[in-house]
mmCIF file of C-alpha atoms in Angstrom:
data_model
loop_
_atom_site.group_PDB
_atom_site.id
_atom_site.type_symbol
_atom_site.label_atom_id
_atom_site.label_comp_id
_atom_site.label_asym_id
_atom_site.label_seq_id
_atom_site.Cartn_x
_atom_site.Cartn_y
_atom_site.Cartn_z
ATOM 1 C CA MET A 1 -165.900 103.634 -16.988
ATOM 2 C CA LEU A 2 -165.828 100.025 -15.826
ATOM 3 C CA GLY A 3 -166.734 101.192 -12.328
ATOM 4 C CA ALA A 4 -169.989 102.635 -13.638
ATOM 5 C CA ILE A 5 -170.803 99.408 -15.461
ATOM 6 C CA ILE A 6 -170.120 97.279 -12.378
ATOM 7 C CA GLY A 7 -172.346 99.503 -10.237
ATOM 8 C CA ASP A 8 -175.089 99.198 -12.827
ATOM 9 C CA ILE A 9 -174.920 95.415 -13.132
ATOM 10 C CA VAL A 10 -174.780 94.742 -9.388
ATOM 11 C CA GLY A 11 -177.536 97.277 -8.677
ATOM 12 C CA SER A 12 -179.812 96.020 -11.451
ATOM 13 C CA ARG A 13 -181.509 93.275 -9.442
ATOM 14 C CA PHE A 14 -182.406 95.498 -6.504
ATOM 15 C CA GLU A 15 -184.143 98.414 -8.217
ATOM 16 C CA PHE A 16 -187.554 96.752 -8.412
ATOM 17 C CA ASP A 17 -187.507 93.110 -7.337
ATOM 18 C CA GLU A 18 -185.350 92.596 -4.255
ATOM 19 C CA LYS A 19 -184.325 94.412 -1.098
ATOM 20 C CA PRO A 20 -180.586 94.190 -0.404
ATOM 21 C CA THR A 21 -179.404 92.667 2.856
ATOM 22 C CA GLU A 22 -176.003 92.893 4.540
ATOM 23 C CA GLY A 23 -173.444 90.706 2.809
ATOM 24 C CA PHE A 24 -175.556 90.295 -0.351
ATOM 25 C CA GLU A 25 -174.040 88.382 -3.256
ATOM 26 C CA LEU A 26 -172.688 90.808 -5.811
ATOM 27 C CA PHE A 27 -173.391 88.870 -8.993
ATOM 28 C CA THR A 28 -176.284 86.479 -9.593
ATOM 29 C CA ASP A 29 -178.223 85.184 -12.580
ATOM 30 C CA THR A 30 -180.811 87.933 -12.032
ATOM 31 C CA CYS A 31 -178.216 90.681 -12.609
ATOM 32 C CA ASP A 32 -177.737 92.247 -16.020
ATOM 33 C CA PHE A 33 -176.580 95.477 -17.617
ATOM 34 C CA THR A 34 -179.253 98.162 -17.989
ATOM 35 C CA ASP A 35 -179.705 101.400 -19.904
ATOM 36 C CA ASP A 36 -176.993 102.899 -17.671
ATOM 37 C CA THR A 37 -174.345 100.679 -19.235
ATOM 38 C CA ILE A 38 -175.713 101.083 -22.754
ATOM 39 C CA CYS A 39 -175.606 104.870 -22.505
ATOM 40 C CA THR A 40 -172.168 104.879 -20.851
ATOM 41 C CA VAL A 41 -170.787 102.790 -23.710
ATOM 42 C CA ALA A 42 -172.444 105.179 -26.168
ATOM 43 C CA ILE A 43 -170.752 108.225 -24.617
ATOM 44 C CA ALA A 44 -167.390 106.449 -24.670
ATOM 45 C CA ASP A 45 -167.902 105.444 -28.301
ATOM 46 C CA ALA A 46 -168.733 109.037 -29.236
ATOM 47 C CA ILE A 47 -165.511 110.354 -27.681
ATOM 48 C CA LEU A 48 -163.269 107.555 -28.908
ATOM 49 C CA ASN A 49 -164.552 107.507 -32.472
ATOM 50 C CA ASN A 50 -165.402 111.167 -33.035
ATOM 51 C CA ARG A 51 -169.140 110.626 -33.141
ATOM 52 C CA ASP A 52 -171.869 113.036 -32.129
ATOM 53 C CA TYR A 53 -173.239 112.238 -28.669
ATOM 54 C CA LYS A 54 -176.805 112.154 -29.932
ATOM 55 C CA GLU A 55 -175.904 109.870 -32.836
ATOM 56 C CA ALA A 56 -174.070 107.448 -30.561
ATOM 57 C CA LEU A 57 -176.883 107.322 -27.992
ATOM 58 C CA LEU A 58 -179.521 106.672 -30.628
ATOM 59 C CA ASP A 59 -177.334 103.996 -32.211
ATOM 60 C CA TRP A 60 -176.514 102.047 -29.050
ATOM 61 C CA CYS A 61 -179.975 102.322 -27.529
ATOM 62 C CA GLY A 62 -181.387 101.153 -30.846
ATOM 63 C CA ARG A 63 -179.183 98.070 -30.653
ATOM 64 C CA TYR A 64 -180.576 97.264 -27.192
ATOM 65 C CA PRO A 65 -184.216 98.419 -27.276
ATOM 66 C CA ASP A 66 -185.391 96.404 -24.268
ATOM 67 C CA PRO A 67 -182.719 96.304 -21.540
ATOM 68 C CA LYS A 68 -183.363 95.096 -18.003
ATOM 69 C CA GLY A 69 -185.603 97.698 -16.375
ATOM 70 C CA GLY A 70 -186.258 99.449 -19.680
ATOM 71 C CA TYR A 71 -185.564 103.122 -20.362
ATOM 72 C CA GLY A 72 -186.920 106.050 -18.374
ATOM 73 C CA ASN A 73 -190.235 107.302 -19.720
ATOM 74 C CA MET A 74 -189.023 110.663 -21.028
ATOM 75 C CA PHE A 75 -185.829 109.189 -22.467
ATOM 76 C CA TRP A 76 -187.827 106.409 -24.150
ATOM 77 C CA LYS A 77 -189.978 109.049 -25.832
ATOM 78 C CA TRP A 78 -186.812 110.880 -26.907
ATOM 79 C CA LEU A 79 -185.383 107.680 -28.397
ATOM 80 C CA HIS A 80 -188.563 106.972 -30.338
ATOM 81 C CA SER A 81 -189.235 110.477 -31.597
ATOM 82 C CA SER A 82 -188.990 111.066 -35.340
ATOM 83 C CA ASN A 83 -186.831 114.086 -34.517
ATOM 84 C CA PRO A 84 -185.303 113.658 -31.033
ATOM 85 C CA LEU A 85 -184.885 117.059 -29.440
ATOM 86 C CA PRO A 86 -183.613 117.914 -25.946
ATOM 87 C CA HIS A 87 -186.219 118.016 -23.207
ATOM 88 C CA ALA A 88 -186.058 119.939 -19.963
ATOM 89 C CA SER A 89 -185.265 116.875 -17.893
ATOM 90 C CA PHE A 90 -183.283 116.804 -14.670
ATOM 91 C CA GLY A 91 -183.478 113.030 -14.398
ATOM 92 C CA ASN A 92 -180.354 111.198 -13.295
ATOM 93 C CA GLY A 93 -179.753 109.701 -16.741
ATOM 94 C CA ALA A 94 -177.381 112.496 -17.743
ATOM 95 C CA ALA A 95 -175.171 111.816 -14.706
ATOM 96 C CA MET A 96 -175.107 108.026 -14.915
ATOM 97 C CA ARG A 97 -173.648 107.933 -18.447
ATOM 98 C CA VAL A 98 -171.025 110.690 -18.204
ATOM 99 C CA SER A 99 -168.046 108.903 -16.630
ATOM 100 C CA PRO A 100 -166.017 108.512 -19.881
ATOM 101 C CA VAL A 101 -165.831 112.312 -20.097
ATOM 102 C CA GLY A 102 -164.075 112.526 -16.741
ATOM 103 C CA TRP A 103 -161.452 110.033 -17.903
ATOM 104 C CA LEU A 104 -160.762 111.000 -21.499
ATOM 105 C CA PHE A 105 -160.389 114.783 -21.276
ATOM 106 C CA ASN A 106 -157.381 116.277 -19.538
ATOM 107 C CA ASP A 107 -158.429 119.906 -19.113
ATOM 108 C CA TYR A 108 -161.032 121.096 -16.607
ATOM 109 C CA LYS A 109 -162.755 123.374 -19.115
ATOM 110 C CA ASP A 110 -162.975 120.519 -21.616
ATOM 111 C CA VAL A 111 -164.446 118.199 -18.977
ATOM 112 C CA MET A 112 -167.112 120.762 -18.084
ATOM 113 C CA GLU A 113 -167.968 121.522 -21.711
ATOM 114 C CA GLN A 114 -168.041 117.910 -22.871
ATOM 115 C CA ALA A 115 -170.140 116.843 -19.872
ATOM 116 C CA LYS A 116 -172.610 119.596 -20.786
ATOM 117 C CA MET A 117 -172.650 118.478 -24.422
ATOM 118 C CA SER A 118 -173.180 114.831 -23.471
ATOM 119 C CA ALA A 119 -176.141 115.765 -21.251
ATOM 120 C CA GLU A 120 -177.945 118.406 -23.240
ATOM 121 C CA VAL A 121 -178.693 116.272 -26.287
ATOM 122 C CA SER A 122 -181.477 114.739 -24.185
ATOM 123 C CA HIS A 123 -181.393 116.461 -20.762
ATOM 124 C CA CYS A 124 -181.144 120.223 -21.275
ATOM 125 C CA HIS A 125 -182.437 121.303 -17.848
ATOM 126 C CA SER A 126 -179.735 123.111 -15.877
ATOM 127 C CA GLU A 127 -179.961 120.535 -13.070
ATOM 128 C CA GLY A 128 -179.466 117.649 -15.492
ATOM 129 C CA ILE A 129 -176.417 119.353 -16.967
ATOM 130 C CA LYS A 130 -175.039 120.207 -13.515
ATOM 131 C CA GLY A 131 -175.361 116.604 -12.389
ATOM 132 C CA ALA A 132 -173.376 115.375 -15.363
ATOM 133 C CA GLN A 133 -170.740 118.053 -14.912
ATOM 134 C CA CYS A 134 -170.359 117.261 -11.219
ATOM 135 C CA VAL A 135 -169.814 113.533 -11.748
ATOM 136 C CA ALA A 136 -167.341 114.049 -14.600
ATOM 137 C CA THR A 137 -165.460 116.696 -12.644
ATOM 138 C CA VAL A 138 -165.144 114.589 -9.485
ATOM 139 C CA ILE A 139 -163.674 111.770 -11.597
ATOM 140 C CA TYR A 140 -161.302 114.264 -13.228
ATOM 141 C CA TRP A 141 -160.231 115.732 -9.876
ATOM 142 C CA LEU A 142 -159.547 112.326 -8.371
ATOM 143 C CA ARG A 143 -157.817 110.576 -11.236
ATOM 144 C CA THR A 144 -155.516 113.579 -11.857
ATOM 145 C CA THR A 145 -154.950 113.936 -8.058
ATOM 146 C CA ARG A 146 -155.890 117.611 -8.242
ATOM 147 C CA LEU A 147 -157.968 116.989 -5.138
ATOM 148 C CA THR A 148 -157.862 114.293 -2.500
ATOM 149 C CA LYS A 149 -160.961 112.394 -1.501
ATOM 150 C CA ASP A 150 -161.138 114.397 1.731
ATOM 151 C CA GLU A 151 -161.372 117.633 -0.273
ATOM 152 C CA ILE A 152 -164.193 116.499 -2.555
ATOM 153 C CA GLU A 153 -167.183 117.378 -0.360
ATOM 154 C CA GLY A 154 -166.135 120.990 0.080
ATOM 155 C CA ALA A 155 -165.216 121.371 -3.581
ATOM 156 C CA VAL A 156 -168.569 119.949 -4.692
ATOM 157 C CA LEU A 157 -170.432 122.394 -2.444
ATOM 158 C CA LYS A 158 -168.381 125.323 -3.726
ATOM 159 C CA ASN A 159 -168.490 124.433 -7.425
ATOM 160 C CA PHE A 160 -171.878 122.737 -7.779
ATOM 161 C CA ASP A 161 -173.858 123.826 -4.713
ATOM 162 C CA TYR A 162 -174.633 120.231 -3.732
ATOM 163 C CA LYS A 163 -175.117 119.714 -0.005
ATOM 164 C CA ILE A 164 -174.406 116.044 0.567
ATOM 165 C CA PRO A 165 -176.706 114.393 3.125
ATOM 166 C CA SER A 166 -175.518 111.908 5.711
ATOM 167 C CA LEU A 167 -175.511 108.220 4.905
ATOM 168 C CA ARG A 168 -177.926 107.689 7.786
ATOM 169 C CA ASP A 169 -180.475 110.049 6.215
ATOM 170 C CA ILE A 170 -180.060 108.426 2.797
ATOM 171 C CA TYR A 171 -180.611 104.954 4.260
ATOM 172 C CA ARG A 172 -183.665 106.199 6.142
ATOM 173 C CA LEU A 173 -185.198 107.421 2.902
ATOM 174 C CA GLY A 174 -184.432 104.097 1.264
ATOM 175 C CA ASP A 175 -186.137 102.211 4.070
ATOM 176 C CA LEU A 176 -189.204 104.402 3.545
ATOM 177 C CA GLY A 177 -189.323 103.350 -0.106
ATOM 178 C CA HIS A 178 -188.116 106.635 -1.561
ATOM 179 C CA PHE A 179 -186.922 106.347 -5.156
ATOM 180 C CA ASP A 180 -184.287 108.910 -6.152
ATOM 181 C CA SER A 181 -184.711 109.661 -9.853
ATOM 182 C CA THR A 182 -183.404 113.228 -10.176
ATOM 183 C CA CYS A 183 -179.860 114.513 -10.467
ATOM 184 C CA GLN A 184 -180.460 116.762 -7.450
ATOM 185 C CA GLU A 185 -180.902 113.683 -5.247
ATOM 186 C CA THR A 186 -179.019 110.840 -6.903
ATOM 187 C CA VAL A 187 -175.716 112.655 -7.425
ATOM 188 C CA PRO A 188 -175.362 113.825 -3.778
ATOM 189 C CA PHE A 189 -176.588 110.426 -2.527
ATOM 190 C CA ALA A 190 -174.009 108.609 -4.664
ATOM 191 C CA LEU A 191 -171.296 111.005 -3.564
ATOM 192 C CA ARG A 192 -171.992 110.272 0.111
ATOM 193 C CA CYS A 193 -171.856 106.530 -0.451
ATOM 194 C CA PHE A 194 -168.473 106.948 -2.130
ATOM 195 C CA LEU A 195 -167.120 109.430 0.425
ATOM 196 C CA ASP A 196 -168.026 107.211 3.386
ATOM 197 C CA ALA A 197 -166.566 104.038 1.840
ATOM 198 C CA GLU A 198 -163.115 102.575 2.377
ATOM 199 C CA ASN A 199 -162.509 100.938 -1.004
ATOM 200 C CA PHE A 200 -164.217 100.086 -4.293
ATOM 201 C CA GLU A 201 -166.246 97.134 -3.040
ATOM 202 C CA ASP A 202 -167.289 99.040 0.067
ATOM 203 C CA THR A 203 -168.543 101.865 -2.166
ATOM 204 C CA LEU A 204 -170.531 99.358 -4.198
ATOM 205 C CA ARG A 205 -172.106 97.734 -1.141
ATOM 206 C CA LYS A 206 -172.898 100.991 0.663
ATOM 207 C CA THR A 207 -174.561 102.347 -2.451
ATOM 208 C CA ILE A 208 -176.748 99.305 -3.048
ATOM 209 C CA MET A 209 -177.778 99.227 0.615
ATOM 210 C CA ALA A 210 -179.095 102.793 0.150
ATOM 211 C CA GLN A 211 -181.861 101.267 -2.027
ATOM 212 C CA GLY A 212 -183.883 103.507 -4.364
ATOM 213 C CA ASP A 213 -182.456 103.741 -7.885
ATOM 214 C CA THR A 214 -179.770 101.193 -7.111
ATOM 215 C CA ASP A 215 -178.362 100.641 -10.590
ATOM 216 C CA THR A 216 -177.992 104.344 -11.393
ATOM 217 C CA LYS A 217 -176.731 105.290 -7.941
ATOM 218 C CA GLY A 218 -174.315 102.367 -8.204
ATOM 219 C CA ALA A 219 -173.129 103.513 -11.615
ATOM 220 C CA ILE A 220 -172.465 107.052 -10.382
ATOM 221 C CA ALA A 221 -170.832 106.162 -7.060
ATOM 222 C CA CYS A 222 -168.660 103.421 -8.524
ATOM 223 C CA SER A 223 -167.581 105.584 -11.456
ATOM 224 C CA MET A 224 -166.076 107.946 -8.883
ATOM 225 C CA ALA A 225 -164.687 105.107 -6.769
ATOM 226 C CA GLU A 226 -162.776 103.781 -9.780
ATOM 227 C CA ALA A 227 -160.885 107.086 -9.924
ATOM 228 C CA CYS A 228 -159.822 106.626 -6.297
ATOM 229 C CA TYR A 229 -159.427 102.870 -5.784
ATOM 230 C CA GLU A 230 -158.343 99.849 -7.754
ATOM 231 C CA ILE A 231 -161.208 97.642 -8.906
ATOM 232 C CA PRO A 232 -160.676 94.087 -7.583
ATOM 233 C CA GLU A 233 -159.829 91.833 -10.497
ATOM 234 C CA GLU A 234 -162.411 89.220 -9.566
ATOM 235 C CA ILE A 235 -165.186 91.846 -9.602
ATOM 236 C CA ALA A 236 -164.097 93.166 -12.991
ATOM 237 C CA GLU A 237 -163.933 89.665 -14.465
ATOM 238 C CA ARG A 238 -167.432 88.811 -13.251
ATOM 239 C CA ALA A 239 -168.852 92.014 -14.741
ATOM 240 C CA TYR A 240 -167.304 91.260 -18.135
ATOM 241 C CA GLU A 241 -169.315 88.036 -18.267
ATOM 242 C CA TYR A 242 -172.565 90.012 -18.604
ATOM 243 C CA LEU A 243 -171.417 92.136 -21.542
ATOM 244 C CA PRO A 244 -171.668 91.453 -25.288
ATOM 245 C CA ALA A 245 -168.557 91.503 -27.468
ATOM 246 C CA GLU A 246 -169.280 94.899 -29.028
ATOM 247 C CA MET A 247 -169.416 96.541 -25.589
ATOM 248 C CA LEU A 248 -166.225 94.800 -24.499
ATOM 249 C CA ALA A 249 -164.543 96.154 -27.625
ATOM 250 C CA ILE A 250 -165.444 99.749 -26.662
ATOM 251 C CA ILE A 251 -164.233 99.157 -23.103
ATOM 252 C CA GLU A 252 -160.907 97.828 -24.414
ATOM 253 C CA GLN A 253 -160.572 100.812 -26.744
ATOM 254 C CA PHE A 254 -161.390 103.147 -23.854
ATOM 255 C CA TYR A 255 -158.626 101.837 -21.597
ATOM 256 C CA ASP A 256 -156.135 101.707 -24.465
ATOM 257 C CA ARG A 257 -156.827 105.410 -25.111
ATOM 258 C CA TYR A 258 -156.644 106.326 -21.434
ATOM 259 C CA LEU A 259 -153.350 104.529 -20.903
ATOM 260 C CA SER A 260 -151.987 106.103 -24.064
ATOM 261 C CA ASN A 261 -152.943 109.546 -22.760
ATOM 262 C CA ILE A 262 -151.087 108.850 -19.527
ATOM 263 C CA GLY A 263 -148.015 107.829 -21.481
ATOM 264 C CA ASP A 264 -148.130 111.095 -23.434
ATOM 265 C CA ASP A 265 -148.239 113.250 -20.299
#
């Protein structure tokens, strides 16, 4: 979960205003959490406190109505509807918020079902649901060591039919100004950045250098990297500085629950 939030915060300043350069500073005063973090916290809160996913999303997004970068157009309309109903969206929002599902459920069928449930309250298109299920499942595979990192690409192709492009092709698209906003692009792009990286920070940097939807791609790639690598303490501590107390409380509750689940195994 924290991996997703770090990817979001670091990527936030590059989505619209700046182009990343090699060796860029990770945290600056122009970084902030975005809707990716807000929605990730909402999904965690729903699981931890037995809330409906829709209720939690509406609650947390209502608390932060104007985050850095705003909300996606269709999701904003969903939030402000008098009766928010699912829309046939395959935007990457369903995948960027799903990481708590991959951590807090210990059965593959539960991970798939809960990822679907977390997506379909707002993103009911099959591609939006598949993107969420893929991200949650990769986290589940890695953190339970059911698959090694080297086995992920083949398993993703077999189970989700995602062909993951090369990092070179992804970077080329970024240089051309392409903005990846769909699950069909962002999830495979984020997967490649993670698969080609050597550690958590390398995942973060490779993903941001891919440009495009940097905060969401960062959230997805780094949520998977957290399941494979330790997050450097100094990076975690810097990310905490951007977060309000009520979000930090959910994060603390999340890791308390996860560690408790490990102890029960």
